[in-house]
Amino acid sequence: MVVSEAVICHVLKRSYAGNEIIKRLMQRSGGIGVTAKMLEAVHSHYDLKYLLEHKPVCRITPEILKSQKQLKCMKLLLDIDPETPVTKEVVFRALEIGNDFDRRYRKHEQEGKDVLETLFDRSPDIAVTEEMVQAARCAADMEILLKHLEPGTRISTDVVAAISKLGLGEAYLTMRPLLKFDPSIRLDPKMALQMIGYGNGINVLEMLLEHDPSMPVTEEMFLQIFGQTLRESDGKELADVMHKYGTSLVFTDKVREVIDHAYQNKSEAAIKKRFYSLRMTDEDGIEPVGESMDEKTPEKSVGRSQSDSGDNAYEIIDED
């Protein structure tokens, strides 16, 4: 009995068909070989590898490349047909596949980088667009795209905003090459706070201040990073980074409370003094003169939480 192309495609749409099933289906296909519809239907790169063992294989088209579900599949198809034309839609698909699946794991970044390099090598005339840069979801993708972006191109606020929302460590790693490419980029405090909130705040802050030393450090930014650093150290690193770039800080009541409560021991006086030396003004805009850092702690102060699992490193403590 001859197995139709439609039946083979139906099986290939499964997450994994397997070598034996594919082999039997192709043996009963009547010698039609591997068709475009089969290549568009295949779901797994394992199945694609098994499928390509059967000849003949149709020419690889941009439509077939755009239909792929994994970067490994796209790479296999590019390798078997060096003459395959590449369009900007194929580049977008490669970025989209990475966003959807492969970029969840750092080990897959190299695969995405290899695919993008191959696509641009195959069609060097493809122009990198703002939409492509905005679609990048890891540093490897961003580096390849910027390599092929015309020097001097201004990066829009929409692109910067999209990268700042990536989450986990990706926002920090992907933003770095973007800031190096366009020195004119300025992040507003909301974008900066969003990146800091994902963790690794001290490194994010140093990256942003290195790029733009005039960037203000808001109360929210300071409290987020201060809480993160206290979970791992004495917090001095934050003061050091701010001193390094000449960054001052408006001392709101909240800022004063967390610093005073974190450094109550005499052995911590030097760290407390280093933070106080960052003071630009108090919340009312007036620079306090001659005020002692050993002032009385307010009735309600903010201290380190007993649990490091929450987003907020502090809790209100009533001191009776």
PDB file of C-alpha atoms in Angstrom:
ATOM      1  CA  MET A   1       0.000   0.000   0.000  1.00  0.00           C
ATOM      2  CA  VAL A   2       1.334   3.422  -0.990  1.00  0.00           C
ATOM      3  CA  VAL A   3       1.432   6.000   1.786  1.00  0.00           C
ATOM      4  CA  SER A   4       0.340   9.444   0.649  1.00  0.00           C
ATOM      5  CA  GLU A   5       2.234  12.686   1.157  1.00  0.00           C
ATOM      6  CA  ALA A   6      -0.615  13.923   3.371  1.00  0.00           C
ATOM      7  CA  VAL A   7      -0.239  10.958   5.741  1.00  0.00           C
ATOM      8  CA  ILE A   8       3.518  11.460   5.993  1.00  0.00           C
ATOM      9  CA  CYS A   9       3.015  15.166   6.757  1.00  0.00           C
ATOM     10  CA  HIS A  10       0.452  14.321   9.429  1.00  0.00           C
ATOM     11  CA  VAL A  11       2.969  12.053  11.183  1.00  0.00           C
ATOM     12  CA  LEU A  12       5.805  14.584  10.877  1.00  0.00           C
ATOM     13  CA  LYS A  13       3.724  17.220  12.635  1.00  0.00           C
ATOM     14  CA  ARG A  14       4.039  15.224  15.848  1.00  0.00           C
ATOM     15  CA  SER A  15       6.648  16.423  18.308  1.00  0.00           C
ATOM     16  CA  TYR A  16       8.757  13.348  17.519  1.00  0.00           C
ATOM     17  CA  ALA A  17       8.024  10.582  15.005  1.00  0.00           C
ATOM     18  CA  GLY A  18      11.313   8.679  15.137  1.00  0.00           C
ATOM     19  CA  ASN A  19      13.655   7.098  12.630  1.00  0.00           C
ATOM     20  CA  GLU A  20      11.871   3.757  12.221  1.00  0.00           C
ATOM     21  CA  ILE A  21       8.476   5.278  11.496  1.00  0.00           C
ATOM     22  CA  ILE A  22       9.922   7.778   9.025  1.00  0.00           C
ATOM     23  CA  LYS A  23      11.894   5.029   7.317  1.00  0.00           C
ATOM     24  CA  ARG A  24       8.812   2.834   6.839  1.00  0.00           C
ATOM     25  CA  LEU A  25       6.705   5.724   5.598  1.00  0.00           C
ATOM     26  CA  MET A  26       9.273   6.803   3.022  1.00  0.00           C
ATOM     27  CA  GLN A  27       9.733   3.212   1.814  1.00  0.00           C
ATOM     28  CA  ARG A  28       6.011   3.129   1.034  1.00  0.00           C
ATOM     29  CA  SER A  29       5.771   6.639  -0.418  1.00  0.00           C
ATOM     30  CA  GLY A  30       6.064   5.494  -4.010  1.00  0.00           C
ATOM     31  CA  GLY A  31       9.435   7.164  -4.502  1.00  0.00           C
ATOM     32  CA  ILE A  32       8.176  10.752  -4.308  1.00  0.00           C
ATOM     33  CA  GLY A  33      11.168  11.709  -2.165  1.00  0.00           C
ATOM     34  CA  VAL A  34      11.206  14.511   0.373  1.00  0.00           C
ATOM     35  CA  THR A  35       8.757  17.214  -0.662  1.00  0.00           C
ATOM     36  CA  ALA A  36       8.373  20.846   0.357  1.00  0.00           C
ATOM     37  CA  LYS A  37       5.213  20.014   2.309  1.00  0.00           C
ATOM     38  CA  MET A  38       7.094  17.386   4.321  1.00  0.00           C
ATOM     39  CA  LEU A  39       9.855  19.843   5.180  1.00  0.00           C
ATOM     40  CA  GLU A  40       7.283  22.426   6.218  1.00  0.00           C
ATOM     41  CA  ALA A  41       5.463  19.879   8.391  1.00  0.00           C
ATOM     42  CA  VAL A  42       8.439  18.424  10.264  1.00  0.00           C
ATOM     43  CA  HIS A  43       8.526  19.452  13.914  1.00  0.00           C
ATOM     44  CA  SER A  44      11.751  18.019  15.340  1.00  0.00           C
ATOM     45  CA  HIS A  45      15.315  18.423  14.113  1.00  0.00           C
ATOM     46  CA  TYR A  46      15.824  14.723  14.850  1.00  0.00           C
ATOM     47  CA  ASP A  47      13.008  13.850  12.459  1.00  0.00           C
ATOM     48  CA  LEU A  48      14.335  16.307   9.891  1.00  0.00           C
ATOM     49  CA  LYS A  49      17.738  14.648  10.033  1.00  0.00           C
ATOM     50  CA  TYR A  50      16.183  11.219   9.452  1.00  0.00           C
ATOM     51  CA  LEU A  51      13.946  12.575   6.696  1.00  0.00           C
ATOM     52  CA  LEU A  52      16.842  14.105   4.771  1.00  0.00           C
ATOM     53  CA  GLU A  53      18.459  10.669   4.473  1.00  0.00           C
ATOM     54  CA  HIS A  54      15.841   9.818   1.858  1.00  0.00           C
ATOM     55  CA  LYS A  55      16.302  11.070  -1.688  1.00  0.00           C
ATOM     56  CA  PRO A  56      15.528  13.021  -3.706  1.00  0.00           C
ATOM     57  CA  VAL A  57      15.131  16.167  -1.620  1.00  0.00           C
ATOM     58  CA  CYS A  58      13.362  19.173  -3.084  1.00  0.00           C
ATOM     59  CA  ARG A  59      15.043  22.566  -3.408  1.00  0.00           C
ATOM     60  CA  ILE A  60      15.055  24.564  -0.186  1.00  0.00           C
ATOM     61  CA  THR A  61      13.073  27.780  -0.507  1.00  0.00           C
ATOM     62  CA  PRO A  62      12.607  30.793   1.802  1.00  0.00           C
ATOM     63  CA  GLU A  63       9.073  29.539   2.496  1.00  0.00           C
ATOM     64  CA  ILE A  64      10.460  26.233   3.784  1.00  0.00           C
ATOM     65  CA  LEU A  65      12.976  28.050   5.981  1.00  0.00           C
ATOM     66  CA  LYS A  66      10.250  30.293   7.402  1.00  0.00           C
ATOM     67  CA  SER A  67       8.169  27.233   8.331  1.00  0.00           C
ATOM     68  CA  GLN A  68      10.807  25.729  10.631  1.00  0.00           C
ATOM     69  CA  LYS A  69      10.153  25.351  14.353  1.00  0.00           C
ATOM     70  CA  GLN A  70      13.731  25.029  15.605  1.00  0.00           C
ATOM     71  CA  LEU A  71      16.992  26.779  14.775  1.00  0.00           C
ATOM     72  CA  LYS A  72      18.679  23.404  14.331  1.00  0.00           C
ATOM     73  CA  CYS A  73      16.188  22.604  11.582  1.00  0.00           C
ATOM     74  CA  MET A  74      16.929  25.858   9.798  1.00  0.00           C
ATOM     75  CA  LYS A  75      20.670  25.212  10.060  1.00  0.00           C
ATOM     76  CA  LEU A  76      20.313  21.697   8.609  1.00  0.00           C
ATOM     77  CA  LEU A  77      18.384  23.014   5.622  1.00  0.00           C
ATOM     78  CA  LEU A  78      20.835  25.850   5.006  1.00  0.00           C
ATOM     79  CA  ASP A  79      23.717  23.376   5.057  1.00  0.00           C
ATOM     80  CA  ILE A  80      22.229  20.948   2.522  1.00  0.00           C
ATOM     81  CA  ASP A  81      21.430  23.659  -0.032  1.00  0.00           C
ATOM     82  CA  PRO A  82      24.097  26.392  -0.276  1.00  0.00           C
ATOM     83  CA  GLU A  83      22.108  28.079  -3.041  1.00  0.00           C
ATOM     84  CA  THR A  84      19.038  28.722  -0.914  1.00  0.00           C
ATOM     85  CA  PRO A  85      18.035  32.396  -1.223  1.00  0.00           C
ATOM     86  CA  VAL A  86      17.618  34.262   2.049  1.00  0.00           C
ATOM     87  CA  THR A  87      15.127  37.061   2.635  1.00  0.00           C
ATOM     88  CA  LYS A  88      14.597  39.440   5.546  1.00  0.00           C
ATOM     89  CA  GLU A  89      11.515  37.395   6.473  1.00  0.00           C
ATOM     90  CA  VAL A  90      13.791  34.397   7.037  1.00  0.00           C
ATOM     91  CA  VAL A  91      15.971  36.519   9.344  1.00  0.00           C
ATOM     92  CA  PHE A  92      12.884  37.534  11.331  1.00  0.00           C
ATOM     93  CA  ARG A  93      11.861  33.884  11.571  1.00  0.00           C
ATOM     94  CA  ALA A  94      15.286  32.930  12.926  1.00  0.00           C
ATOM     95  CA  LEU A  95      14.934  35.605  15.612  1.00  0.00           C
ATOM     96  CA  GLU A  96      11.374  34.517  16.343  1.00  0.00           C
ATOM     97  CA  ILE A  97      12.308  30.859  16.751  1.00  0.00           C
ATOM     98  CA  GLY A  98      15.025  31.890  19.168  1.00  0.00           C
ATOM     99  CA  ASN A  99      12.581  33.952  21.201  1.00  0.00           C
ATOM    100  CA  ASP A 100      10.037  31.164  21.329  1.00  0.00           C
ATOM    101  CA  PHE A 101      12.179  28.191  22.258  1.00  0.00           C
ATOM    102  CA  ASP A 102      15.920  28.000  21.806  1.00  0.00           C
ATOM    103  CA  ARG A 103      16.907  31.144  23.728  1.00  0.00           C
ATOM    104  CA  ARG A 104      15.482  29.781  26.970  1.00  0.00           C
ATOM    105  CA  TYR A 105      18.816  28.080  27.503  1.00  0.00           C
ATOM    106  CA  ARG A 106      22.197  29.759  27.229  1.00  0.00           C
ATOM    107  CA  LYS A 107      23.706  26.768  25.423  1.00  0.00           C
ATOM    108  CA  HIS A 108      21.460  27.440  22.422  1.00  0.00           C
ATOM    109  CA  GLU A 109      22.807  30.964  21.888  1.00  0.00           C
ATOM    110  CA  GLN A 110      25.650  29.677  19.727  1.00  0.00           C
ATOM    111  CA  GLU A 111      23.170  27.894  17.464  1.00  0.00           C
ATOM    112  CA  GLY A 112      21.265  31.114  16.933  1.00  0.00           C
ATOM    113  CA  LYS A 113      24.481  33.005  16.303  1.00  0.00           C
ATOM    114  CA  ASP A 114      25.593  30.443  13.715  1.00  0.00           C
ATOM    115  CA  VAL A 115      22.254  30.622  11.906  1.00  0.00           C
ATOM    116  CA  LEU A 116      22.200  34.429  11.791  1.00  0.00           C
ATOM    117  CA  GLU A 117      25.807  34.544  10.587  1.00  0.00           C
ATOM    118  CA  THR A 118      24.969  32.064   7.832  1.00  0.00           C
ATOM    119  CA  LEU A 119      21.905  34.052   6.778  1.00  0.00           C
ATOM    120  CA  PHE A 120      23.813  37.331   6.495  1.00  0.00           C
ATOM    121  CA  ASP A 121      26.787  35.649   4.802  1.00  0.00           C
ATOM    122  CA  ARG A 122      24.391  34.106   2.299  1.00  0.00           C
ATOM    123  CA  SER A 123      22.661  37.429   1.591  1.00  0.00           C
ATOM    124  CA  PRO A 124      24.920  40.317   2.676  1.00  0.00           C
ATOM    125  CA  ASP A 125      22.621  42.859   1.016  1.00  0.00           C
ATOM    126  CA  ILE A 126      19.877  42.304   3.599  1.00  0.00           C
ATOM    127  CA  ALA A 127      19.543  45.523   5.580  1.00  0.00           C
ATOM    128  CA  VAL A 128      19.205  45.229   9.348  1.00  0.00           C
ATOM    129  CA  THR A 129      16.113  47.148  10.420  1.00  0.00           C
ATOM    130  CA  GLU A 130      14.985  48.641  13.707  1.00  0.00           C
ATOM    131  CA  GLU A 131      12.375  45.892  13.942  1.00  0.00           C
ATOM    132  CA  MET A 132      15.089  43.239  13.744  1.00  0.00           C
ATOM    133  CA  VAL A 133      17.120  44.871  16.513  1.00  0.00           C
ATOM    134  CA  GLN A 134      13.985  45.158  18.628  1.00  0.00           C
ATOM    135  CA  ALA A 135      13.318  41.434  18.092  1.00  0.00           C
ATOM    136  CA  ALA A 136      16.708  40.395  19.528  1.00  0.00           C
ATOM    137  CA  ARG A 137      16.339  38.439  22.748  1.00  0.00           C
ATOM    138  CA  CYS A 138      19.920  37.642  23.703  1.00  0.00           C
ATOM    139  CA  ALA A 139      23.365  39.216  23.496  1.00  0.00           C
ATOM    140  CA  ALA A 140      24.513  36.850  20.735  1.00  0.00           C
ATOM    141  CA  ASP A 141      21.665  37.926  18.451  1.00  0.00           C
ATOM    142  CA  MET A 142      22.227  41.586  19.258  1.00  0.00           C
ATOM    143  CA  GLU A 143      25.939  41.415  18.469  1.00  0.00           C
ATOM    144  CA  ILE A 144      25.302  39.863  15.051  1.00  0.00           C
ATOM    145  CA  LEU A 145      22.604  42.383  14.168  1.00  0.00           C
ATOM    146  CA  LEU A 146      24.704  45.370  15.247  1.00  0.00           C
ATOM    147  CA  LYS A 147      27.623  44.020  13.243  1.00  0.00           C
ATOM    148  CA  HIS A 148      25.491  44.346  10.111  1.00  0.00           C
ATOM    149  CA  LEU A 149      23.725  47.572  11.088  1.00  0.00           C
ATOM    150  CA  GLU A 150      24.979  50.701   9.371  1.00  0.00           C
ATOM    151  CA  PRO A 151      27.435  52.536  11.671  1.00  0.00           C
ATOM    152  CA  GLY A 152      26.041  55.719  13.148  1.00  0.00           C
ATOM    153  CA  THR A 153      22.452  54.480  13.135  1.00  0.00           C
ATOM    154  CA  ARG A 154      20.523  55.912  16.068  1.00  0.00           C
ATOM    155  CA  ILE A 155      18.814  53.348  18.285  1.00  0.00           C
ATOM    156  CA  SER A 156      15.221  54.331  19.007  1.00  0.00           C
ATOM    157  CA  THR A 157      13.571  54.544  22.409  1.00  0.00           C
ATOM    158  CA  ASP A 158      11.239  51.702  21.399  1.00  0.00           C
ATOM    159  CA  VAL A 159      14.206  49.372  20.898  1.00  0.00           C
ATOM    160  CA  VAL A 160      15.784  50.358  24.227  1.00  0.00           C
ATOM    161  CA  ALA A 161      12.453  49.885  26.016  1.00  0.00           C
ATOM    162  CA  ALA A 162      11.984  46.416  24.489  1.00  0.00           C
ATOM    163  CA  ILE A 163      15.456  45.278  25.547  1.00  0.00           C
ATOM    164  CA  SER A 164      15.006  46.639  29.082  1.00  0.00           C
ATOM    165  CA  LYS A 165      12.001  44.308  29.511  1.00  0.00           C
ATOM    166  CA  LEU A 166      13.776  41.058  28.625  1.00  0.00           C
ATOM    167  CA  GLY A 167      14.018  39.852  32.211  1.00  0.00           C
ATOM    168  CA  LEU A 168      16.499  37.784  34.216  1.00  0.00           C
ATOM    169  CA  GLY A 169      20.060  38.435  33.045  1.00  0.00           C
ATOM    170  CA  GLU A 170      19.158  38.917  29.389  1.00  0.00           C
ATOM    171  CA  ALA A 171      18.296  42.617  29.666  1.00  0.00           C
ATOM    172  CA  TYR A 172      21.729  43.402  31.126  1.00  0.00           C
ATOM    173  CA  LEU A 173      23.709  41.251  28.681  1.00  0.00           C
ATOM    174  CA  THR A 174      21.764  42.366  25.608  1.00  0.00           C
ATOM    175  CA  MET A 175      21.819  46.054  26.534  1.00  0.00           C
ATOM    176  CA  ARG A 176      25.619  46.185  26.821  1.00  0.00           C
ATOM    177  CA  PRO A 177      26.420  45.910  23.080  1.00  0.00           C
ATOM    178  CA  LEU A 178      23.517  48.247  22.301  1.00  0.00           C
ATOM    179  CA  LEU A 179      24.933  50.999  24.539  1.00  0.00           C
ATOM    180  CA  LYS A 180      28.382  50.581  23.009  1.00  0.00           C
ATOM    181  CA  PHE A 181      26.944  50.876  19.505  1.00  0.00           C
ATOM    182  CA  ASP A 182      25.019  54.094  20.174  1.00  0.00           C
ATOM    183  CA  PRO A 183      26.562  56.439  22.779  1.00  0.00           C
ATOM    184  CA  SER A 184      23.554  58.760  22.481  1.00  0.00           C
ATOM    185  CA  ILE A 185      21.177  56.275  24.145  1.00  0.00           C
ATOM    186  CA  ARG A 186      19.621  57.550  27.359  1.00  0.00           C
ATOM    187  CA  LEU A 187      17.576  55.328  29.646  1.00  0.00           C
ATOM    188  CA  ASP A 188      14.884  56.962  31.696  1.00  0.00           C
ATOM    189  CA  PRO A 189      14.672  55.929  35.386  1.00  0.00           C
ATOM    190  CA  LYS A 190      11.662  53.689  34.693  1.00  0.00           C
ATOM    191  CA  MET A 191      13.623  51.560  32.197  1.00  0.00           C
ATOM    192  CA  ALA A 192      16.636  51.447  34.504  1.00  0.00           C
ATOM    193  CA  LEU A 193      14.475  50.385  37.453  1.00  0.00           C
ATOM    194  CA  GLN A 194      12.912  47.636  35.364  1.00  0.00           C
ATOM    195  CA  MET A 195      16.323  46.175  34.527  1.00  0.00           C
ATOM    196  CA  ILE A 196      17.523  46.479  38.123  1.00  0.00           C
ATOM    197  CA  GLY A 197      14.411  44.713  39.375  1.00  0.00           C
ATOM    198  CA  TYR A 198      15.390  41.517  37.542  1.00  0.00           C
ATOM    199  CA  GLY A 199      18.490  41.182  39.736  1.00  0.00           C
ATOM    200  CA  ASN A 200      22.197  41.808  39.195  1.00  0.00           C
ATOM    201  CA  GLY A 201      21.383  45.417  40.035  1.00  0.00           C
ATOM    202  CA  ILE A 202      24.892  46.528  40.966  1.00  0.00           C
ATOM    203  CA  ASN A 203      26.255  45.466  37.565  1.00  0.00           C
ATOM    204  CA  VAL A 204      23.315  47.029  35.753  1.00  0.00           C
ATOM    205  CA  LEU A 205      23.879  50.312  37.599  1.00  0.00           C
ATOM    206  CA  GLU A 206      27.592  50.364  36.815  1.00  0.00           C
ATOM    207  CA  MET A 207      26.890  49.663  33.137  1.00  0.00           C
ATOM    208  CA  LEU A 208      24.364  52.509  32.981  1.00  0.00           C
ATOM    209  CA  LEU A 209      26.562  54.987  34.869  1.00  0.00           C
ATOM    210  CA  GLU A 210      29.574  54.104  32.738  1.00  0.00           C
ATOM    211  CA  HIS A 211      27.461  54.884  29.681  1.00  0.00           C
ATOM    212  CA  ASP A 212      25.871  58.016  31.154  1.00  0.00           C
ATOM    213  CA  PRO A 213      27.403  59.300  34.426  1.00  0.00           C
ATOM    214  CA  SER A 214      24.731  62.014  34.584  1.00  0.00           C
ATOM    215  CA  MET A 215      21.926  59.462  34.972  1.00  0.00           C
ATOM    216  CA  PRO A 216      20.104  60.145  38.255  1.00  0.00           C
ATOM    217  CA  VAL A 217      19.817  57.346  40.791  1.00  0.00           C
ATOM    218  CA  THR A 218      16.291  57.539  42.143  1.00  0.00           C
ATOM    219  CA  GLU A 219      15.077  56.400  45.537  1.00  0.00           C
ATOM    220  CA  GLU A 220      13.469  53.314  43.991  1.00  0.00           C
ATOM    221  CA  MET A 221      16.647  52.367  42.131  1.00  0.00           C
ATOM    222  CA  PHE A 222      18.805  52.822  45.215  1.00  0.00           C
ATOM    223  CA  LEU A 223      16.517  50.783  47.475  1.00  0.00           C
ATOM    224  CA  GLN A 224      16.302  47.916  44.976  1.00  0.00           C
ATOM    225  CA  ILE A 225      20.077  47.648  44.573  1.00  0.00           C
ATOM    226  CA  PHE A 226      20.779  48.249  48.257  1.00  0.00           C
ATOM    227  CA  GLY A 227      18.481  45.375  49.158  1.00  0.00           C
ATOM    228  CA  GLN A 228      20.105  43.075  46.600  1.00  0.00           C
ATOM    229  CA  THR A 229      23.659  43.840  47.750  1.00  0.00           C
ATOM    230  CA  LEU A 230      22.820  43.387  51.441  1.00  0.00           C
ATOM    231  CA  ARG A 231      21.697  39.834  50.720  1.00  0.00           C
ATOM    232  CA  GLU A 232      25.211  38.968  49.562  1.00  0.00           C
ATOM    233  CA  SER A 233      27.580  41.447  51.222  1.00  0.00           C
ATOM    234  CA  ASP A 234      27.833  44.508  53.436  1.00  0.00           C
ATOM    235  CA  GLY A 235      26.537  46.799  50.677  1.00  0.00           C
ATOM    236  CA  LYS A 236      29.752  48.809  50.388  1.00  0.00           C
ATOM    237  CA  GLU A 237      30.051  47.928  46.700  1.00  0.00           C
ATOM    238  CA  LEU A 238      27.037  50.114  45.902  1.00  0.00           C
ATOM    239  CA  ALA A 239      28.613  53.147  47.568  1.00  0.00           C
ATOM    240  CA  ASP A 240      31.881  52.448  45.740  1.00  0.00           C
ATOM    241  CA  VAL A 241      30.172  52.347  42.330  1.00  0.00           C
ATOM    242  CA  MET A 242      28.315  55.596  42.970  1.00  0.00           C
ATOM    243  CA  HIS A 243      31.508  57.310  44.155  1.00  0.00           C
ATOM    244  CA  LYS A 244      33.367  56.017  41.099  1.00  0.00           C
ATOM    245  CA  TYR A 245      31.028  57.879  38.751  1.00  0.00           C
ATOM    246  CA  GLY A 246      30.467  60.914  40.974  1.00  0.00           C
ATOM    247  CA  THR A 247      26.815  60.074  41.548  1.00  0.00           C
ATOM    248  CA  SER A 248      24.973  61.940  44.282  1.00  0.00           C
ATOM    249  CA  LEU A 249      21.811  60.822  46.017  1.00  0.00           C
ATOM    250  CA  VAL A 250      18.804  62.691  47.351  1.00  0.00           C
ATOM    251  CA  PHE A 251      18.357  61.472  50.919  1.00  0.00           C
ATOM    252  CA  THR A 252      14.660  60.791  51.337  1.00  0.00           C
ATOM    253  CA  ASP A 253      13.348  59.567  54.675  1.00  0.00           C
ATOM    254  CA  LYS A 254      13.285  56.039  53.277  1.00  0.00           C
ATOM    255  CA  VAL A 255      16.891  56.180  52.072  1.00  0.00           C
ATOM    256  CA  ARG A 256      18.036  57.529  55.423  1.00  0.00           C
ATOM    257  CA  GLU A 257      16.117  54.842  57.310  1.00  0.00           C
ATOM    258  CA  VAL A 258      17.535  51.870  55.422  1.00  0.00           C
ATOM    259  CA  ILE A 259      21.110  53.142  55.690  1.00  0.00           C
ATOM    260  CA  ASP A 260      20.799  53.953  59.397  1.00  0.00           C
ATOM    261  CA  HIS A 261      19.235  50.606  60.189  1.00  0.00           C
ATOM    262  CA  ALA A 262      21.696  48.572  58.101  1.00  0.00           C
ATOM    263  CA  TYR A 263      24.760  50.086  59.787  1.00  0.00           C
ATOM    264  CA  GLN A 264      24.136  50.366  63.521  1.00  0.00           C
ATOM    265  CA  ASN A 265      27.370  48.824  64.786  1.00  0.00           C
ATOM    266  CA  LYS A 266      30.498  50.888  65.350  1.00  0.00           C
ATOM    267  CA  SER A 267      32.403  48.488  63.104  1.00  0.00           C
ATOM    268  CA  GLU A 268      30.143  49.571  60.224  1.00  0.00           C
ATOM    269  CA  ALA A 269      30.570  53.312  60.774  1.00  0.00           C
ATOM    270  CA  ALA A 270      32.981  53.708  57.856  1.00  0.00           C
ATOM    271  CA  ILE A 271      30.515  52.154  55.401  1.00  0.00           C
ATOM    272  CA  LYS A 272      27.702  54.319  56.740  1.00  0.00           C
ATOM    273  CA  LYS A 273      29.873  57.408  56.379  1.00  0.00           C
ATOM    274  CA  ARG A 274      30.671  56.460  52.787  1.00  0.00           C
ATOM    275  CA  PHE A 275      26.967  56.327  51.959  1.00  0.00           C
ATOM    276  CA  TYR A 276      26.309  59.625  53.724  1.00  0.00           C
ATOM    277  CA  SER A 277      29.037  61.265  51.669  1.00  0.00           C
ATOM    278  CA  LEU A 278      26.878  60.612  48.598  1.00  0.00           C
ATOM    279  CA  ARG A 279      24.201  62.910  50.015  1.00  0.00           C
ATOM    280  CA  MET A 280      23.343  65.693  47.610  1.00  0.00           C
ATOM    281  CA  THR A 281      20.285  67.058  49.420  1.00  0.00           C
ATOM    282  CA  ASP A 282      17.611  65.911  51.773  1.00  0.00           C
ATOM    283  CA  GLU A 283      14.100  65.342  50.508  1.00  0.00           C
ATOM    284  CA  ASP A 284      13.197  69.011  50.996  1.00  0.00           C
ATOM    285  CA  GLY A 285      16.049  70.013  48.682  1.00  0.00           C
ATOM    286  CA  ILE A 286      18.164  71.589  51.435  1.00  0.00           C
ATOM    287  CA  GLU A 287      21.657  70.334  52.156  1.00  0.00           C
ATOM    288  CA  PRO A 288      21.821  69.565  55.889  1.00  0.00           C
ATOM    289  CA  VAL A 289      24.769  71.180  57.606  1.00  0.00           C
ATOM    290  CA  GLY A 290      26.571  69.734  60.610  1.00  0.00           C
ATOM    291  CA  GLU A 291      24.098  66.921  61.087  1.00  0.00           C
ATOM    292  CA  SER A 292      25.452  63.903  62.902  1.00  0.00           C
ATOM    293  CA  MET A 293      25.192  60.506  61.277  1.00  0.00           C
ATOM    294  CA  ASP A 294      24.543  59.104  64.721  1.00  0.00           C
ATOM    295  CA  GLU A 295      21.173  60.824  64.953  1.00  0.00           C
ATOM    296  CA  LYS A 296      18.388  59.005  66.704  1.00  0.00           C
ATOM    297  CA  THR A 297      16.846  56.213  64.676  1.00  0.00           C
ATOM    298  CA  PRO A 298      13.188  56.958  63.826  1.00  0.00           C
ATOM    299  CA  GLU A 299      10.475  55.038  65.656  1.00  0.00           C
ATOM    300  CA  LYS A 300       9.775  53.078  62.492  1.00  0.00           C
ATOM    301  CA  SER A 301      12.883  51.947  60.702  1.00  0.00           C
ATOM    302  CA  VAL A 302      13.518  49.684  57.798  1.00  0.00           C
ATOM    303  CA  GLY A 303      15.593  46.590  58.297  1.00  0.00           C
ATOM    304  CA  ARG A 304      16.659  43.548  56.399  1.00  0.00           C
ATOM    305  CA  SER A 305      13.931  40.990  55.903  1.00  0.00           C
ATOM    306  CA  GLN A 306      14.335  37.629  57.575  1.00  0.00           C
ATOM    307  CA  SER A 307      13.599  36.027  54.204  1.00  0.00           C
ATOM    308  CA  ASP A 308      15.616  36.599  51.068  1.00  0.00           C
ATOM    309  CA  SER A 309      12.916  35.145  48.869  1.00  0.00           C
ATOM    310  CA  GLY A 310      10.862  38.311  48.398  1.00  0.00           C
ATOM    311  CA  ASP A 311      11.448  41.131  45.946  1.00  0.00           C
ATOM    312  CA  ASN A 312      11.698  43.677  48.762  1.00  0.00           C
ATOM    313  CA  ALA A 313      14.756  43.308  50.956  1.00  0.00           C
ATOM    314  CA  TYR A 314      13.231  45.332  53.779  1.00  0.00           C
ATOM    315  CA  GLU A 315      10.334  45.192  56.170  1.00  0.00           C
ATOM    316  CA  ILE A 316       8.922  47.823  58.510  1.00  0.00           C
ATOM    317  CA  ILE A 317       9.946  47.092  62.078  1.00  0.00           C
ATOM    318  CA  ASP A 318       8.198  48.668  65.051  1.00  0.00           C
ATOM    319  CA  GLU A 319      10.663  49.467  67.765  1.00  0.00           C
ATOM    320  CA  ASP A 320       8.865  49.582  71.092  1.00  0.00           C
TER     321      ASP A 320
END
